Coordinates of C-alpha atoms and ligand atoms in Angstrom, one line a residue:
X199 CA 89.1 71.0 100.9
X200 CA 90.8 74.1 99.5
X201 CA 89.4 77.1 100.4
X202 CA 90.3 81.0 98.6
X203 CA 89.6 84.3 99.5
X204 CA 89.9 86.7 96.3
X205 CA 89.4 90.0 97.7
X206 CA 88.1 92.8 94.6
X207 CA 90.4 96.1 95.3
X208 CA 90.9 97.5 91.8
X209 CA 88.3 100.1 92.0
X210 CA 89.1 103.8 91.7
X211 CA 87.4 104.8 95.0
X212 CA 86.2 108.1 93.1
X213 CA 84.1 109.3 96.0
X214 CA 86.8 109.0 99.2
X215 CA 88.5 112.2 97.0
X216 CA 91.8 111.0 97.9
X217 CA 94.7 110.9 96.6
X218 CA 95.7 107.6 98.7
X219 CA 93.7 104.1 96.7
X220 CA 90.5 103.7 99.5
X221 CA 92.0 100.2 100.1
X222 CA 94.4 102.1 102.2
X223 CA 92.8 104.4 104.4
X224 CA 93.6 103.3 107.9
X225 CA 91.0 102.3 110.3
X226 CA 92.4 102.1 114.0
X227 CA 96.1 102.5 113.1
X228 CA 95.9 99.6 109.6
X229 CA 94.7 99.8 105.9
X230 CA 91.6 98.9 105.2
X231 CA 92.4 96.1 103.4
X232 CA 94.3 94.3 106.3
X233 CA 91.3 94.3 108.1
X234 CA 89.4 92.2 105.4
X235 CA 92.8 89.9 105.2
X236 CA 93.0 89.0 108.4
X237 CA 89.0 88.0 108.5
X238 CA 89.7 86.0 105.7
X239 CA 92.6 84.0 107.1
X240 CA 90.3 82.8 109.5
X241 CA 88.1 81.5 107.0
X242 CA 90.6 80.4 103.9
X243 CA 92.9 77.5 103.7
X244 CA 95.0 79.0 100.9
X245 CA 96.8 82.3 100.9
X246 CA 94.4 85.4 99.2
X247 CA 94.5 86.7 95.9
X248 CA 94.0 90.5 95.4
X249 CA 92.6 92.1 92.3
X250 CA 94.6 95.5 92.0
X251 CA 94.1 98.3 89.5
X252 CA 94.0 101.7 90.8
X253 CA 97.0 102.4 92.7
X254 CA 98.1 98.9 92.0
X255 CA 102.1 99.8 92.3
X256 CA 101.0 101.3 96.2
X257 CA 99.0 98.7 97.0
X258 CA 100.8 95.5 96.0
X259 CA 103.8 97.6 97.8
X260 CA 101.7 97.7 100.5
X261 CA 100.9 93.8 101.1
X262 CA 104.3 92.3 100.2
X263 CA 104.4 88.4 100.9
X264 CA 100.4 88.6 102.6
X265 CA 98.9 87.9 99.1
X266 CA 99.3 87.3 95.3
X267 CA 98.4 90.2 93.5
X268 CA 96.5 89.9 89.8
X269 CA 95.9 93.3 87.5
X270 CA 92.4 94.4 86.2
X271 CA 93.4 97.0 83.7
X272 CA 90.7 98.7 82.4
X273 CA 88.2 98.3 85.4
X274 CA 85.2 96.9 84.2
X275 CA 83.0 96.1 87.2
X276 CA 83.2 93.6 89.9
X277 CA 82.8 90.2 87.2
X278 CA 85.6 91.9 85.6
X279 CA 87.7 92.3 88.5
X280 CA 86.6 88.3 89.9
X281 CA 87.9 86.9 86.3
X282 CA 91.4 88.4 86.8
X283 CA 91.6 85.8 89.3
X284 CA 90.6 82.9 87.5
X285 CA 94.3 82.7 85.7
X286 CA 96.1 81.9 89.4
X287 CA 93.3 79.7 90.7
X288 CA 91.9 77.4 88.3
X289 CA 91.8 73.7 89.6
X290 CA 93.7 74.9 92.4
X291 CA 91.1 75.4 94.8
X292 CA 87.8 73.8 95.4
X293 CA 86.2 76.8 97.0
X294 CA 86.6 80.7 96.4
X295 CA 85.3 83.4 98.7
X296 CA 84.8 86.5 96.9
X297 CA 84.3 89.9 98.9
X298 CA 85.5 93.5 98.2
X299 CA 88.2 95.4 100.5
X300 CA 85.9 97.9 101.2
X301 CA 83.9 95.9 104.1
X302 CA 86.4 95.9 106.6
X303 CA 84.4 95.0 109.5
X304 CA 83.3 91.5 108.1
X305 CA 84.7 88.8 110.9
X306 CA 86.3 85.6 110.3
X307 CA 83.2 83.8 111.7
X308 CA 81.0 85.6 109.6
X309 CA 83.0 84.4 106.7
X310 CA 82.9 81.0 107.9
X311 CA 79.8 80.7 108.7
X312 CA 79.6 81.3 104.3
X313 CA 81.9 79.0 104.0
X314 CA 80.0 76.4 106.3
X315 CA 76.9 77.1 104.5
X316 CA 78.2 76.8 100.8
X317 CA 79.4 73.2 102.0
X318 CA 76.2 72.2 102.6
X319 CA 74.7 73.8 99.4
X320 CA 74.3 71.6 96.6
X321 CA 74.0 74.3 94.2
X322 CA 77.1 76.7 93.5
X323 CA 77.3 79.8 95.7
X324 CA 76.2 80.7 99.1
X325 CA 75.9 84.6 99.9
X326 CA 75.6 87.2 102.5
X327 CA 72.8 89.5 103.2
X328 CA 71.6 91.8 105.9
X329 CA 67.9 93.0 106.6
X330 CA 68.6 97.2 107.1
X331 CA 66.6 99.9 106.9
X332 CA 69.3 102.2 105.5
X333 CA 70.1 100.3 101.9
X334 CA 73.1 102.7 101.9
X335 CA 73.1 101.7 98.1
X336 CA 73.3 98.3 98.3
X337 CA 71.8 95.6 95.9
X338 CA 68.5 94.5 96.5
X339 CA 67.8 90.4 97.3
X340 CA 64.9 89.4 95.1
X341 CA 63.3 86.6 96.9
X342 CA 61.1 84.0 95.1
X343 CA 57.4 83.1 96.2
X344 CA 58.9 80.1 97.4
X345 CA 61.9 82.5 99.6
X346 CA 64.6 81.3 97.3
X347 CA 66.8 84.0 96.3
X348 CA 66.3 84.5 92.3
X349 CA 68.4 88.0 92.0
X350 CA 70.2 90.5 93.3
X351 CA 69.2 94.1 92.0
X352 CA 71.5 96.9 92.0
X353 CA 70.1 99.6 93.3
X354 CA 70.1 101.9 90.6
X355 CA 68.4 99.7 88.1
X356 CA 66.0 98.6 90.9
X357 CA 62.2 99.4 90.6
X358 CA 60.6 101.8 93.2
X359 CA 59.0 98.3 94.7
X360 CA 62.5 96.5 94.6
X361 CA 63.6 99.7 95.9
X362 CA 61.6 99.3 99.6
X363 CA 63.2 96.2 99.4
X364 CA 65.1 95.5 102.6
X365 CA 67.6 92.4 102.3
X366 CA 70.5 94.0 101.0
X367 CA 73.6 92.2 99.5
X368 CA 76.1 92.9 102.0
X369 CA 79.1 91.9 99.4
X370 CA 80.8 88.3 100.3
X371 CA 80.1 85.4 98.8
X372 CA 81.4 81.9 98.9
X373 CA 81.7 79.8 95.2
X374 CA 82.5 76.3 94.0
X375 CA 85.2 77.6 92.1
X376 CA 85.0 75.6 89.2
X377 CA 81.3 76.9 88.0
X378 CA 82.6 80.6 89.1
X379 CA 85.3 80.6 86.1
X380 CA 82.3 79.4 83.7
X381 CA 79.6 81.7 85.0
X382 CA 81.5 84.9 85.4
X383 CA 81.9 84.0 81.6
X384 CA 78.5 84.3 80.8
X385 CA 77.8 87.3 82.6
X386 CA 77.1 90.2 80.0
X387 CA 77.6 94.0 79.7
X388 CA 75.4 95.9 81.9
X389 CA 74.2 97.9 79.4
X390 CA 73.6 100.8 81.4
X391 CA 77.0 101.5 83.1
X392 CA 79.0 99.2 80.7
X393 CA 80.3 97.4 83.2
X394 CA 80.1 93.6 84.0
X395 CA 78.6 93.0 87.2
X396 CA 79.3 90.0 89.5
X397 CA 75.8 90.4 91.3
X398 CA 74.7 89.1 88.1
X399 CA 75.8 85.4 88.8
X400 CA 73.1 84.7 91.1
X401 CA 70.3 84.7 88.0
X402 CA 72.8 82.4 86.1
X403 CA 72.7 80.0 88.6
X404 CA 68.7 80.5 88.8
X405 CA 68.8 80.2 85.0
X406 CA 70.4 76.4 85.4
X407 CA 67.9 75.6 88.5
X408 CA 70.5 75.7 91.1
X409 CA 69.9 76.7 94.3
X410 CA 71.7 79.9 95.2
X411 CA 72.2 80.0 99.5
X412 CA 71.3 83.1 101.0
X413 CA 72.8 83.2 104.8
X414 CA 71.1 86.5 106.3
X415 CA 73.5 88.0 108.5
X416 CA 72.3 89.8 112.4
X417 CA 74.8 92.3 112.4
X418 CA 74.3 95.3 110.2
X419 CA 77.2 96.9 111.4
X420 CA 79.8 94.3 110.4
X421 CA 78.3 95.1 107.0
X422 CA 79.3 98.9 106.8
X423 CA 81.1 99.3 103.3
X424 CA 83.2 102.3 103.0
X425 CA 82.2 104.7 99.9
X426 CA 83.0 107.9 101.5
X427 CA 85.2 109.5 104.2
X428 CA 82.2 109.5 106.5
X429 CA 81.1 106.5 105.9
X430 CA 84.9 105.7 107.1
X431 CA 84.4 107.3 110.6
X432 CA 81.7 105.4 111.0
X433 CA 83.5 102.2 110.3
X434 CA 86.4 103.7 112.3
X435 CA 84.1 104.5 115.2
X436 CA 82.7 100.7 115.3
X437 CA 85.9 98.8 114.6
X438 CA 87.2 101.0 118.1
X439 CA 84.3 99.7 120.0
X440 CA 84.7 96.7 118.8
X441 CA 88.7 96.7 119.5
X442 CA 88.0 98.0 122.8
X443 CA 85.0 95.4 123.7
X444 CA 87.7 92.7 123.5
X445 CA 90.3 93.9 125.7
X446 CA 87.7 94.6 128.2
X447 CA 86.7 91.1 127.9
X448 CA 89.8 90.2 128.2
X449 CA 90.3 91.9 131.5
X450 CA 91.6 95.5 130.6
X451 CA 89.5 97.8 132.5
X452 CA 88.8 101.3 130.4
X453 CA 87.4 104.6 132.2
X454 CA 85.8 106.0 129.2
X455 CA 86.3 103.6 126.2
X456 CA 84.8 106.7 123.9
X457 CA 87.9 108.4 124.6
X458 CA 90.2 105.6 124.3
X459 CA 91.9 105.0 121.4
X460 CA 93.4 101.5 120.6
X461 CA 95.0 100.4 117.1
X462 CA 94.4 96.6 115.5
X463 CA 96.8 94.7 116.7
X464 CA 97.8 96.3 120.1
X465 CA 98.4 94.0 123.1
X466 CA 97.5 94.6 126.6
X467 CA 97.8 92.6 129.7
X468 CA 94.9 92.3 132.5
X469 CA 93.8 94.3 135.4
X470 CA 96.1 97.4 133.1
X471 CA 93.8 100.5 133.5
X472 CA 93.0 103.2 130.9
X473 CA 92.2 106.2 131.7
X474 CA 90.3 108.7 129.3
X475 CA 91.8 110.5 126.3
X476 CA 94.4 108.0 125.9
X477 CA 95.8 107.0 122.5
X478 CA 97.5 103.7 122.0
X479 CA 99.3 103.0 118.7
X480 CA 101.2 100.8 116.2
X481 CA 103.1 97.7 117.0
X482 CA 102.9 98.2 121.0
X483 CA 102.3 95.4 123.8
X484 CA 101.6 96.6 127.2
X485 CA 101.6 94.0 130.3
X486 CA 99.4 94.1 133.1
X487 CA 98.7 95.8 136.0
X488 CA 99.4 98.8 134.8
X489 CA 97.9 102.6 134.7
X490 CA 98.2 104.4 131.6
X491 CA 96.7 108.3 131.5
X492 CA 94.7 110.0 130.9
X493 CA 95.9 112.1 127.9
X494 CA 98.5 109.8 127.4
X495 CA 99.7 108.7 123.6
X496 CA 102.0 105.6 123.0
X497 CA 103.4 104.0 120.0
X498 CA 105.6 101.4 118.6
X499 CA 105.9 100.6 122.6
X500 CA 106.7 98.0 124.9
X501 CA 105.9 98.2 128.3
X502 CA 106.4 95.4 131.4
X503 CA 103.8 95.5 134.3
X504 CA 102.8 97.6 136.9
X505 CA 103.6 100.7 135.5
X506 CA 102.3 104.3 135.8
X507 CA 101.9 106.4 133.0
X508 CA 100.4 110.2 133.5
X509 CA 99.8 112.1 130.6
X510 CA 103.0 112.0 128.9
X511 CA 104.0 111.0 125.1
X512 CA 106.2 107.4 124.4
X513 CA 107.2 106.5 121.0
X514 CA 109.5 103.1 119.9
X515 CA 110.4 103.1 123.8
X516 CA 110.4 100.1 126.5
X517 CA 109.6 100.5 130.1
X518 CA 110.0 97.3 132.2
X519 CA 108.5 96.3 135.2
X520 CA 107.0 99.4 137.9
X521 CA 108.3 102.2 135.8
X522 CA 106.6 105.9 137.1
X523 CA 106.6 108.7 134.5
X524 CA 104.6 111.9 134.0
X525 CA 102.8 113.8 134.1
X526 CA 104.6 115.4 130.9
X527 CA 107.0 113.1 129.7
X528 CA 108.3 112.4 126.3
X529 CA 110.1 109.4 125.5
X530 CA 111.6 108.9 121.7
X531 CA 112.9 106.1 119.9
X532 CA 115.5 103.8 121.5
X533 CA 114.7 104.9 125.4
X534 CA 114.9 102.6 127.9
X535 CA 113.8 102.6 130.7
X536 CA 114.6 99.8 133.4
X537 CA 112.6 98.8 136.7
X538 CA 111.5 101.2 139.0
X539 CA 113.0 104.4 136.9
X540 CA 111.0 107.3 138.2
X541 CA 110.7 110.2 135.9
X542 CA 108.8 112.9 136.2
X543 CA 107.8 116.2 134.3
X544 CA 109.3 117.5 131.4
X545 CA 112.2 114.5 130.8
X546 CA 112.8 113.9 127.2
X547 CA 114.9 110.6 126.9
X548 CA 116.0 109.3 124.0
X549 CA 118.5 106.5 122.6
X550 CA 119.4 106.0 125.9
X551 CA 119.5 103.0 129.0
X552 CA 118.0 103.9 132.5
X553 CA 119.4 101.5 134.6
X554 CA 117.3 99.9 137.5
X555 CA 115.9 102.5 139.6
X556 CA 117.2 105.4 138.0
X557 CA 115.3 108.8 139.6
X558 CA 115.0 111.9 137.1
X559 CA 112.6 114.3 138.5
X560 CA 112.2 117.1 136.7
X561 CA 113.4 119.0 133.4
X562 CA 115.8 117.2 132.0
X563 CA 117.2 116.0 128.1
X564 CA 119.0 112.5 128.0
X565 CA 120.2 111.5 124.7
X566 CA 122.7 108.5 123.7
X567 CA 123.5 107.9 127.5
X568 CA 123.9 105.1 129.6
X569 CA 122.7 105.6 133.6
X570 CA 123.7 103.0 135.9
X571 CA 121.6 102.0 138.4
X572 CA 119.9 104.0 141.3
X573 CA 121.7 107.4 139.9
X574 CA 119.7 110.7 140.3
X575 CA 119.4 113.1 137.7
X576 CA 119.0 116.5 139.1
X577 CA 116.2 119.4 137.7
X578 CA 117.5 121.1 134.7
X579 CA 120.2 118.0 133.6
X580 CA 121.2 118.4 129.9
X581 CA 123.3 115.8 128.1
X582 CA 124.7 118.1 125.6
X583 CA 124.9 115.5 123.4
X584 CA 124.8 117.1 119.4
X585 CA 127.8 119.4 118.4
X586 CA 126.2 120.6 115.5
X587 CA 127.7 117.3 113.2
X588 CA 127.2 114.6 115.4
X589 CA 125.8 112.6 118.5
X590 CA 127.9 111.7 121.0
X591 CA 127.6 109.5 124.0
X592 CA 127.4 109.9 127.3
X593 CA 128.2 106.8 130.1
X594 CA 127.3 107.8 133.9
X595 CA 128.1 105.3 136.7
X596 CA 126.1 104.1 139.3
X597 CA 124.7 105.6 142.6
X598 CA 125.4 109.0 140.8
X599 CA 124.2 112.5 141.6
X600 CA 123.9 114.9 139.1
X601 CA 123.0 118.1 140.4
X602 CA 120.6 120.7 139.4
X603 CA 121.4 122.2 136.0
X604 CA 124.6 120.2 134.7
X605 CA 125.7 120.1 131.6
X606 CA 127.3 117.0 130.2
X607 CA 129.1 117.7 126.8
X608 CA 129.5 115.1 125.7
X609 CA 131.8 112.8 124.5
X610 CA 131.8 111.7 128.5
X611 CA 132.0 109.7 131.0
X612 CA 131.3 110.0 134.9
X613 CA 132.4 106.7 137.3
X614 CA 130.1 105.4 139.8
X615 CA 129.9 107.3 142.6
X616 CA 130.5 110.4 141.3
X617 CA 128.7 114.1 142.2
X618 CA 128.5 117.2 140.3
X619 CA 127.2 120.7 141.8
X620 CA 124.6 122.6 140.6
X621 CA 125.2 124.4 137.6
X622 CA 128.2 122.3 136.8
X623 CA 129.4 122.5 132.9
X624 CA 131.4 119.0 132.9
X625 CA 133.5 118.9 129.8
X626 CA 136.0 116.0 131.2
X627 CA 135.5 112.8 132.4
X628 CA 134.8 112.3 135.9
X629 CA 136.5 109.5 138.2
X630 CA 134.2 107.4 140.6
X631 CA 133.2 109.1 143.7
X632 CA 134.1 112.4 143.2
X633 CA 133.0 115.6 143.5
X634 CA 133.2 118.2 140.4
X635 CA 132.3 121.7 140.6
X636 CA 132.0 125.1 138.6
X637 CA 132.3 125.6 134.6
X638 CA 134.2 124.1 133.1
X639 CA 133.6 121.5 136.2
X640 CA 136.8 120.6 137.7
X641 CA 137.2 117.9 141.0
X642 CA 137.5 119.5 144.3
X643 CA 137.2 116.5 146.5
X644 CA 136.9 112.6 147.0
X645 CA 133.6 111.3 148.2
X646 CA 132.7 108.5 150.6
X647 CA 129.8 106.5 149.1
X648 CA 127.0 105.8 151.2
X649 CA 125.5 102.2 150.7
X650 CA 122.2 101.9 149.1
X651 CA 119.9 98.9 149.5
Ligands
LIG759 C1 78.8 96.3 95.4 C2 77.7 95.3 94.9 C3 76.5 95.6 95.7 C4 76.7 95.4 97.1 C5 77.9 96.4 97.6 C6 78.3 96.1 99.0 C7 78.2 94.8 92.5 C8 77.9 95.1 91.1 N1 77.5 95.5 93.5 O1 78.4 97.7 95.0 O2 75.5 94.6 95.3 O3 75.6 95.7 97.8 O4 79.0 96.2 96.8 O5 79.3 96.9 99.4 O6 79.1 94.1 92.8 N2 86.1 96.7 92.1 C9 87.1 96.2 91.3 N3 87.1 96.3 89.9 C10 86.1 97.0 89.3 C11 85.1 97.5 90.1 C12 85.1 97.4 91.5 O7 88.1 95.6 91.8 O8 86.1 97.1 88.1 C13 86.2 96.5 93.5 C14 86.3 97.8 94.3 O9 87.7 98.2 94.5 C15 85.6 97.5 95.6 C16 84.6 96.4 95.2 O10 85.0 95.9 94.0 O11 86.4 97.1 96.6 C17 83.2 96.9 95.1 O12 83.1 98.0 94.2 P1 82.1 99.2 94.5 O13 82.2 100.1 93.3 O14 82.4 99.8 95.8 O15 80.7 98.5 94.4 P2 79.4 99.0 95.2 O16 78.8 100.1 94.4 O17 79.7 99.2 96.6
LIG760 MG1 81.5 99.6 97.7

């Protein structure tokens, strides 16, 4: 059986005041509207259609290859907006579920439970509702003597009794697609608002004597739609909890999830730790055993296992496997930082390679370097690395010391072995194992290398 999600997003969103269509707003680190898709995917069997109008160009831009896009232009209410659809789908799906991309917390097995219901319904849609005290403005389910559904009432047409009415149309349905095309046909001006509403198919199917399937939903969070901005923080602050919830289930231990912060689609590992006032972001997988803040913000990030993390900023970075950093440090895009590199406060690296066990303790800039393995970086190290038109690279050897307050300009490279003294302006490359001094640096003696593990 073919099964598709048409997901309504052509509405102007007047309230959110916003320049950006409300389909976009992010909710933990994705637009809203990728919430709703990936729900549906769980539920569809074809790939979604997605009626755009206002802000179309953004947000067809916006989902790419994830769905097939059809134009409402005007915007004429939510039957409107379904027919658009009916061009792309007809006989090409037995099945449609309809919903609108501003209910992003709706789950995949919420939709499928729709789906499994209108399956079993011999008449032609099946639809969700929620039992709230709070209508927040949602339609009203008019129930027959009998408990049948017979409408659903907008709220602002609704009677003060419909009003107290507390089964509320949460906003999904599912459709035998077939008698969708033919009813959303029939379905007339609201003469009120001029505007054709899709709530309306549910007394067309009454009309004809079919059954309409109403499948009351527990959950009247899942149901938050998103008017306004603080009706977004609200669905912001229960999609985190929700985020959250499942990596602890998953064995991610969180000191304070209130203060953690966690985008969709983040991965992390078990028996990792978070600590408070942490903020994880964007496309970043984490492994396991590892200790991350507090205060600590990460994005675009890929980190091994059994690291320590201490209040310091990564972003596009990869730490492997027992990497210490922090408190204070700031990696940018393109560092990387190899096993059992310690680094410790105030280290920016960026574009660069830390080779295994690399040691950089204290105030120091590396940019477009290479650092072999088990080299120390002394307090103060700059890789002088811009001259004011371009980057230049700098390659330092293994088992190297750089002393405290050496500049590297580069274009430059030291061999393994090698030793600078403190306050040592290097402008020329430096052999293995030797000594430079003084600015500019110049060799004073050859070293003997002491063997390290
Ligand atoms: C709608 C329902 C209401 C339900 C509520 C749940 C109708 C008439 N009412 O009201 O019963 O309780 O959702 O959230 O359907 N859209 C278009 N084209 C249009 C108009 C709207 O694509 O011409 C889209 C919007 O982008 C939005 C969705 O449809 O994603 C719903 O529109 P909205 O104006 O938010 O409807 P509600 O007043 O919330
Ligand atoms: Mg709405």
């Amino acid at each position: 059986m073919k099964i598709t999600a048409v997901l309504l997003a052509a509405g102007q969103g007047t309230r959110m005041k916003s320049d950006l269509p409300k389909v976009l707003h992010p909710l933990c680190g994705k637009p809203m509207i990728w919430h709703v898709l990936e729900a549906l995917k769980e539920a569809a069997t074809e790939p979604p259609v997605v009626v755009v109008g206002h802000g179309a160009g953004a947000v067809t831009e916006y989902l790419g290859d994830s769905a097939r896009t059809v134009l409402q232009k005007p915007q004429l209410g939510t039957a409107h907006a379904a027919m658009q659809a009916e061009s792309l789908l007809r006989g090409k799906t037995d099945l449609v579920i309809l919903t609108y991309a501003d209910m992003p917390l709706l789950r995949g097995e919420t939709f499928r439970r729709l789906v499994d219901a209108q399956r079993l319904n011999p008449g032609p849609l099946s639809l969700l509702t929620v039992i709230a005290d709070d209508p927040r403005g949602f339609g009203r389910i008019v129930r027959k003597p009998d408990g049948t559904v017979q409408a659903i009432v907008e709220e602002y047409v609704a009677t003060p009794e419909q009003q107290k009415i507390k089964e509320l149309n949460v906003g999904a349905y599912c459709f035998n697609a077939e008698w969708l095309w033919e009813a959303l046909k029939r379905i007339e001006k609201n003469p009120k608002k001029g505007e054709y509403y899709l709530t309306d198919v549910v007394e067309i199917a009454v009309r004809d004597n079919l059954p309409v399937q109403a499948v009351l939903h527990d959950d009247f969070i899942e149901t938050i739609g998103i008017n306004t901005r603080v009706h977004l923080s609200e669905a912001e602050a229960a999609m985190r909890a929700r985020l959250n919830r499942d990596l602890m289930l998953n064995g991610v231990s969180m000191r304070d999830p209130a203060s953690t912060y966690i985008d969709a689609g983040v991965k992390i590992g078990r028996d990792t730790i978070l600590m408070p006032n942490t903020f994880i972001h964007g496309n970043t997988v984490i492994g396991e055993r590892n200790v991350i803040g507090p205060n600590t913000i990460i994005r675009d990030t890929t980190i091994g296992n059994g690291c320590k993390i201490l209040a310091s900023v990564l972003e596009g970075a990869v730490l492997e496997d027992e990497v210490d950093i922090g408190p204070f440090a700031r990696l940018r895009k393109g560092a990387h930082l190899k096993s059992h590199v310690h680094m410790g406060n105030f280290g920016e690296v960026k574009d660069s390679v830390l080779h295994e066990g690399v040691k950089m303790g204290h105030f120091s800039y590396i940019g477009n370097a290479v650092i072999g393995a088990n080299t120390n970086i002394g307090a103060g190290t700059i890789t002088c690395n811009y001259d004011g038109e371009k980057k230049h690279p700098t390659t330092i050897g293994r088992d190297v010391f750089i002393g405290s307050d050496t500049m590297l300009v580069a274009p430059l490279t030291l061999g393994d072995g090698a030793r600078t003294g403190a306050g040592a302006v290097v402008t020329k490359d430096v052999p293995e194992d030797t000594l430079v001094v003084g600015m500019p640096a110049r060799a004073i003696r050859k070293l003997e290398r002491k063997k390290k593990g």
